[in-house]
Short mmCIF file of C-alpha atoms and ligand atoms in Angstrom, two decimals:
data_model
loop_
_atom_site.label_atom_id
_atom_site.label_comp_id
_atom_site.label_asym_id
_atom_site.label_seq_id
_atom_site.Cartn_x
_atom_site.Cartn_y
_atom_site.Cartn_z
CA MET A 1 -101.54 3.32 109.18
CA SER A 2 -99.64 2.00 112.26
CA HIS A 3 -98.41 -1.33 113.13
CA PRO A 4 -97.33 -1.06 116.53
CA ALA A 5 -97.06 -5.11 116.87
CA GLU A 6 -94.87 -5.00 113.92
CA SER A 7 -92.09 -7.56 114.42
CA VAL A 8 -90.37 -7.80 110.81
CA ASN A 9 -87.74 -5.46 110.68
CA LEU A 10 -88.68 -2.61 107.93
CA ASN A 11 -85.15 -1.89 107.01
CA PRO A 12 -83.67 -5.02 106.85
CA GLN A 13 -80.52 -2.92 105.10
CA ALA A 14 -80.10 0.01 106.63
CA LYS A 15 -76.49 -0.80 107.00
CA GLN A 16 -75.74 -1.34 103.52
CA MET A 17 -77.99 1.99 102.36
CA ALA A 18 -75.93 4.12 105.15
CA ASP A 19 -72.54 2.60 104.10
CA GLU A 20 -70.07 4.79 101.77
CA SER A 21 -70.07 2.02 98.80
CA MET A 22 -73.66 2.78 98.96
CA VAL A 23 -72.89 6.38 98.04
CA ARG A 24 -70.82 4.98 95.06
CA CYS A 25 -73.45 2.45 94.15
CA LEU A 26 -75.95 5.08 93.80
CA GLU A 27 -73.95 7.57 91.27
CA ALA A 28 -72.87 4.84 89.27
CA GLN A 29 -76.52 3.41 88.68
CA ALA A 30 -77.73 6.92 88.00
CA ARG A 31 -75.12 7.58 85.47
CA ALA A 32 -75.82 3.81 83.97
CA ILE A 33 -79.39 4.11 84.30
CA TRP A 34 -80.54 7.93 83.94
CA PRO A 35 -79.93 7.84 79.96
CA GLN A 36 -82.38 5.23 79.07
CA GLU A 37 -84.89 6.26 82.03
CA ALA A 38 -85.18 9.81 81.13
CA PRO A 39 -87.65 9.48 77.74
CA LEU A 40 -89.68 6.71 80.09
CA LEU A 41 -90.13 10.22 82.57
CA THR A 42 -91.10 12.59 79.97
CA ARG A 43 -93.94 10.17 78.72
CA TYR A 44 -96.21 10.89 81.50
CA ALA A 45 -99.10 13.81 80.66
CA LEU A 46 -97.91 16.15 83.73
CA PRO A 47 -99.46 19.74 84.34
CA ALA A 48 -96.77 22.31 83.65
CA GLU A 49 -95.63 22.97 87.18
CA PRO A 50 -95.58 19.11 88.82
CA ARG A 51 -95.76 17.84 92.03
CA ILE A 52 -93.04 14.83 92.11
CA LEU A 53 -92.20 12.65 94.77
CA ASP A 54 -88.94 10.88 95.04
CA ALA A 55 -89.96 8.06 98.00
CA GLY A 56 -86.45 6.59 98.99
CA CYS A 57 -84.34 9.20 97.61
CA GLY A 58 -81.05 7.92 98.98
CA THR A 59 -78.34 10.87 97.62
CA GLY A 60 -80.67 12.74 95.82
CA GLU A 61 -79.35 11.25 92.42
CA ALA A 62 -82.31 10.74 90.69
CA ALA A 63 -84.51 13.17 92.56
CA SER A 64 -81.70 16.06 91.43
CA ARG A 65 -81.86 14.78 87.39
CA ILE A 66 -86.03 14.80 87.88
CA ALA A 67 -85.92 18.39 89.34
CA GLU A 68 -83.73 19.25 85.58
CA LEU A 69 -85.87 17.22 83.46
CA PHE A 70 -88.84 19.37 84.91
CA PRO A 71 -87.47 22.66 85.40
CA ARG A 72 -90.98 23.77 86.89
CA ALA A 73 -91.62 21.03 89.03
CA HIS A 74 -91.24 20.93 92.60
CA VAL A 75 -89.54 17.89 93.47
CA LEU A 76 -89.59 16.40 97.43
CA GLY A 77 -86.82 13.39 97.83
CA VAL A 78 -87.90 11.60 101.48
CA ASP A 79 -85.68 9.08 103.08
CA VAL A 80 -84.92 7.72 106.61
CA ILE A 81 -81.28 7.86 106.43
CA ASP A 82 -80.31 11.40 107.30
CA PRO A 83 -76.80 11.62 106.22
CA SER A 84 -77.95 10.32 103.02
CA LEU A 85 -80.47 13.33 102.98
CA GLU A 86 -77.75 16.03 104.20
CA LEU A 87 -75.50 15.00 101.66
CA ALA A 88 -78.21 15.22 99.05
CA ARG A 89 -78.64 18.78 100.41
CA GLU A 90 -75.25 19.81 100.05
CA ARG A 91 -75.01 18.62 96.63
CA TYR A 92 -77.83 20.17 94.94
CA ARG A 93 -78.32 23.20 97.61
CA ALA A 94 -78.35 25.44 93.80
CA LEU A 95 -82.03 23.29 92.88
CA ALA A 96 -83.66 24.47 96.74
CA PRO A 97 -86.07 25.33 97.13
CA ARG A 98 -87.81 23.54 94.12
CA LEU A 99 -86.18 20.37 95.23
CA GLU A 100 -86.45 19.35 98.62
CA PHE A 101 -85.02 16.44 100.83
CA GLN A 102 -87.26 15.38 104.19
CA HIS A 103 -86.96 12.53 106.82
CA GLN A 104 -90.30 10.63 106.24
CA SER A 105 -90.73 6.91 106.01
CA ILE A 106 -92.51 5.52 102.92
CA TYR A 107 -94.46 3.27 105.00
CA GLU A 108 -96.63 6.26 106.46
CA LEU A 109 -96.03 9.52 104.45
CA SER A 110 -97.13 12.72 105.92
CA ALA A 111 -98.41 13.93 102.60
CA ALA A 112 -102.11 14.28 101.93
CA LYS A 113 -104.19 12.06 99.39
CA GLY A 114 -103.27 12.92 96.34
CA ALA A 115 -100.62 15.65 96.81
CA PHE A 116 -98.46 14.45 93.99
CA ASP A 117 -98.85 14.41 90.02
CA LEU A 118 -95.64 11.90 89.99
CA THR A 119 -94.59 9.23 92.70
CA VAL A 120 -91.15 7.80 91.60
CA CYS A 121 -89.61 5.30 93.57
CA ARG A 122 -86.36 3.45 92.77
CA HIS A 123 -84.22 0.91 93.80
CA VAL A 124 -86.35 0.81 97.31
CA ILE A 125 -88.86 -1.96 97.04
CA HIS A 126 -87.10 -5.01 96.67
CA SER A 127 -84.52 -3.97 100.08
CA ILE A 128 -87.87 -3.77 102.10
CA PRO A 129 -90.32 -5.58 103.24
CA HIS A 130 -94.33 -5.62 102.94
CA ALA A 131 -93.87 -3.91 99.42
CA ASP A 132 -97.29 -3.95 98.71
CA ARG A 133 -97.83 -1.84 101.72
CA VAL A 134 -95.57 1.01 100.47
CA ILE A 135 -96.94 0.37 97.08
CA ALA A 136 -100.10 1.32 98.38
CA GLU A 137 -99.18 4.33 100.28
CA LEU A 138 -97.50 5.75 97.37
CA ALA A 139 -100.58 5.16 95.33
CA ARG A 140 -102.41 7.05 98.20
CA VAL A 141 -100.42 10.15 97.45
CA THR A 142 -100.54 10.38 93.93
CA ARG A 143 -103.81 12.19 92.58
CA PRO A 144 -105.94 10.40 90.44
CA GLY A 145 -105.02 10.36 87.15
CA GLY A 146 -101.27 10.80 88.19
CA TYR A 147 -98.52 8.08 87.74
CA LEU A 148 -96.17 6.13 89.82
CA HIS A 149 -92.63 4.94 88.44
CA ILE A 150 -90.68 2.37 90.21
CA ILE A 151 -88.13 0.49 89.26
CA ALA A 152 -87.99 -2.95 90.81
CA GLU A 153 -84.93 -4.66 90.76
CA ASP A 154 -84.99 -8.58 90.22
CA TYR A 155 -81.71 -10.27 90.81
CA GLY A 156 -82.67 -13.29 88.56
CA MET A 157 -82.15 -10.65 86.00
CA LEU A 158 -77.82 -10.39 85.98
CA HIS A 159 -76.25 -12.24 83.27
CA PHE A 160 -72.80 -12.96 83.01
CA GLN A 161 -70.18 -15.26 81.47
CA ARG A 162 -69.00 -18.55 82.90
CA ALA A 163 -65.84 -18.75 84.19
CA GLU A 164 -64.20 -20.18 87.11
CA HIS A 165 -66.40 -18.82 90.19
CA ASP A 166 -69.65 -19.02 87.49
CA PRO A 167 -71.88 -16.13 88.46
CA ARG A 168 -74.82 -18.62 87.86
CA ASP A 169 -74.37 -20.07 91.02
CA PHE A 170 -73.96 -16.99 92.75
CA TRP A 171 -77.42 -15.35 91.02
CA HIS A 172 -78.98 -18.80 91.94
CA GLN A 173 -78.11 -19.15 95.68
CA VAL A 174 -77.73 -15.92 97.30
CA PRO A 175 -81.49 -13.72 96.42
CA PRO A 176 -83.59 -16.81 97.64
CA ALA A 177 -81.92 -16.87 100.59
CA PHE A 178 -80.75 -13.50 101.21
CA GLY A 179 -84.23 -12.93 100.69
CA ALA A 180 -85.74 -15.32 102.66
CA SER A 181 -83.42 -13.62 105.98
CA THR A 182 -84.70 -10.77 105.44
CA GLY A 183 -88.39 -10.79 104.43
CA THR A 184 -87.68 -9.30 101.27
CA ASP A 185 -88.41 -10.10 97.26
CA LEU A 186 -84.89 -10.01 95.54
CA PHE A 187 -87.28 -10.75 92.54
CA ILE A 188 -89.48 -8.15 92.81
CA GLY A 189 -89.21 -6.99 89.49
CA ARG A 190 -91.42 -10.26 88.30
CA ASP A 191 -93.51 -10.32 90.79
CA ILE A 192 -94.70 -6.51 90.83
CA PHE A 193 -97.45 -7.30 87.91
CA GLY A 194 -99.30 -9.65 90.09
CA ILE A 195 -99.20 -6.55 93.14
CA LEU A 196 -100.28 -3.76 90.70
CA ALA A 197 -102.90 -5.21 88.46
CA PRO A 198 -105.34 -6.33 91.43
CA MET A 199 -104.73 -2.99 92.88
CA GLY A 200 -106.65 -1.53 89.89
CA PHE A 201 -104.03 0.72 87.94
CA GLU A 202 -104.71 1.86 84.72
CA ASP A 203 -101.86 1.95 81.70
CA LEU A 204 -100.06 -0.65 83.72
CA ARG A 205 -96.54 -0.89 81.69
CA ILE A 206 -93.29 -2.94 82.11
CA ASP A 207 -89.89 -1.35 80.96
CA PHE A 208 -86.80 -2.74 81.12
CA ILE A 209 -83.41 -0.55 80.92
CA ILE A 210 -80.57 -2.41 79.83
CA VAL A 211 -77.51 -1.71 81.69
CA ASP A 212 -74.80 -4.10 79.32
CA THR A 213 -71.18 -3.30 78.19
CA LEU A 214 -72.92 -2.36 74.95
CA ARG A 215 -74.89 0.48 75.95
CA VAL A 216 -73.12 1.68 79.31
CA PRO A 217 -69.43 2.43 79.70
CA ARG A 218 -67.79 -0.48 81.17
CA GLU A 219 -66.15 1.32 84.20
CA THR A 220 -69.64 2.38 85.31
CA PHE A 221 -70.87 -1.24 85.07
CA ALA A 222 -67.98 -2.24 87.02
CA ALA A 223 -68.11 0.55 89.46
CA ILE A 224 -72.01 -0.54 90.63
CA ILE A 225 -70.56 -3.96 91.07
CA GLU A 226 -67.65 -3.09 93.07
CA ALA A 227 -70.14 -1.13 95.32
CA TRP A 228 -72.07 -4.12 95.41
CA ARG A 229 -69.31 -6.39 96.59
CA ASP A 230 -67.72 -3.77 99.24
CA GLY A 231 -70.99 -3.60 100.60
CA TYR A 232 -72.85 -6.72 100.43
CA ALA A 233 -70.14 -9.62 100.49
CA GLY A 234 -70.43 -9.73 104.24
CA PRO A 235 -74.62 -9.71 104.50
CA VAL A 236 -74.18 -12.54 101.85
CA GLY A 237 -71.79 -14.64 103.81
CA ASP A 238 -74.11 -13.97 107.15
CA TYR A 239 -77.65 -14.45 105.56
CA THR A 240 -76.36 -17.22 102.55
CA PRO A 241 -74.46 -20.19 102.00
CA ILE A 242 -71.73 -18.81 100.05
CA SER A 243 -69.12 -17.06 102.28
CA ARG A 244 -67.78 -14.03 102.23
CA PRO A 245 -64.49 -14.85 100.85
CA LYS A 246 -66.49 -16.60 97.98
CA ALA A 247 -68.80 -13.84 97.64
CA VAL A 248 -65.56 -11.78 96.77
CA GLN A 249 -64.53 -14.20 94.06
CA TYR A 250 -67.78 -14.04 92.60
CA PHE A 251 -68.14 -10.64 92.46
CA ASN A 252 -64.41 -10.23 91.40
CA GLN A 253 -65.39 -12.65 88.62
CA MET A 254 -68.02 -10.48 87.10
CA ILE A 255 -66.13 -7.71 87.42
CA ALA A 256 -63.38 -9.45 85.44
CA ASN A 257 -65.75 -10.17 82.94
CA ILE A 258 -67.28 -6.74 82.35
CA ARG A 259 -63.45 -4.94 81.88
CA ASP A 260 -62.87 -7.63 79.92
CA PRO A 261 -62.67 -5.54 76.26
CA LEU A 262 -64.20 -9.07 74.30
CA GLY A 263 -66.46 -9.58 77.29
CA TYR A 264 -70.18 -9.37 77.77
CA ALA A 265 -72.50 -8.76 80.52
CA LEU A 266 -76.03 -7.81 81.42
CA TRP A 267 -78.51 -6.78 83.92
CA LEU A 268 -82.17 -5.64 82.87
CA VAL A 269 -83.81 -3.57 84.91
CA PRO A 270 -87.49 -3.19 85.29
CA VAL A 271 -89.20 0.11 85.15
CA VAL A 272 -92.51 -0.12 86.15
CA SER A 273 -95.50 2.40 85.82
CA ALA A 274 -99.20 2.86 86.03
CA ARG A 275 -102.00 5.49 86.61
CA VAL A 276 -103.86 6.19 89.39
CA PRO A 277 -107.67 5.31 88.33
CA GLY A 278 -110.14 8.65 88.19
CA GLY A 279 -109.25 12.06 87.11
CA LYS A 280 -108.15 13.26 83.80
CA LYS A 281 -104.74 13.20 82.27
CA ALA A 282 -103.10 16.93 82.06
CA GLY A 283 -103.82 18.75 78.90
CA VAL A 284 -106.69 16.31 78.25
C1 SAM B 301 -80.95 1.46 96.86
S1 SAM B 301 -81.33 3.40 97.89
C2 SAM B 301 -82.19 4.07 96.36
C3 SAM B 301 -81.97 5.45 96.19
C4 SAM B 301 -82.57 6.14 95.09
N1 SAM B 301 -83.61 5.96 94.98
C5 SAM B 301 -81.85 6.00 93.72
O1 SAM B 301 -82.27 5.70 93.12
O2 SAM B 301 -80.46 6.83 93.74
C6 SAM B 301 -82.38 2.36 98.45
C7 SAM B 301 -83.03 3.59 99.19
O3 SAM B 301 -84.30 3.46 100.14
C8 SAM B 301 -83.92 3.85 101.56
N2 SAM B 301 -84.97 3.39 102.01
C9 SAM B 301 -85.19 2.06 102.52
N3 SAM B 301 -86.68 2.25 103.75
C10 SAM B 301 -87.07 3.44 103.82
C11 SAM B 301 -88.38 3.55 104.19
N4 SAM B 301 -89.46 3.01 105.04
N5 SAM B 301 -88.90 5.07 103.77
C12 SAM B 301 -87.81 5.70 103.32
N6 SAM B 301 -86.78 5.37 102.60
C13 SAM B 301 -86.89 4.24 103.02
C14 SAM B 301 -82.96 3.79 101.91
O4 SAM B 301 -82.41 4.46 103.22
C15 SAM B 301 -82.20 3.91 100.59
O5 SAM B 301 -81.34 5.39 100.62
#
């Protein structure tokens, strides 16, 4: 499906996604999230040698963990940022050729209909416009009876303690303005049910990864917010009523909250899963 008259920037966060802060961010996010996410992935009824797609794979944090979790799987990671793909190939060379990385856009994948048993898409659909088009494309390449597994971020699901630079004000103002400027839905975690339900998927579920100061090491959680500060304070200044220096103050407040041994902070991360209708579950 091509859209020659496309006027919306399909990759509004391309600069942030290619920044070194994003490499740090994806590392820390994977360390925080994977221990709770792996058991969700093993629920799916997959064939003995599953074909798995990681759509928008970034630096391969999840694709490599998935290849290790399913030792007989073939895992393809695709992305549009070449340095991220090169880093992934370099870091996880030991898992090749069972794990491979290719430059492909998730709006228009090269795979045939039904090519994958499991299609994973983590931390992507909040950052791009027309998420519904991407989900339809992910469904196209997933076989009937196969699964979609999507981390759909929602920037209304972050909670920090109140302080001088109250993070509630930041998270109240920034996501709507940022989303409006970039044509993206930064609340897609709560909106995705309404996108998927009419598409006729089966076994539609929403689980939550709980990234908080009790379950995740404080330094790992702090590293996520530090990376967000370093990559996003600038765009927050450009796109929202909050200036760049003010954004840095807010992020620093959140980091201090996380590092405070008496502090509590929470990020709820929605994980959406669904089964493509038709076909049979593996082993059934
Ligand atoms: C926040 S990163 C998440 C990376 C990875 N999924 C993870 O969980 O570590 C989002 C990724 O989506 C990629 N992306 C954005 N638009 C894309 C597109 N049209 N096709 C493929 N990847 C895309 C970005 O380049 C970036 O690497």
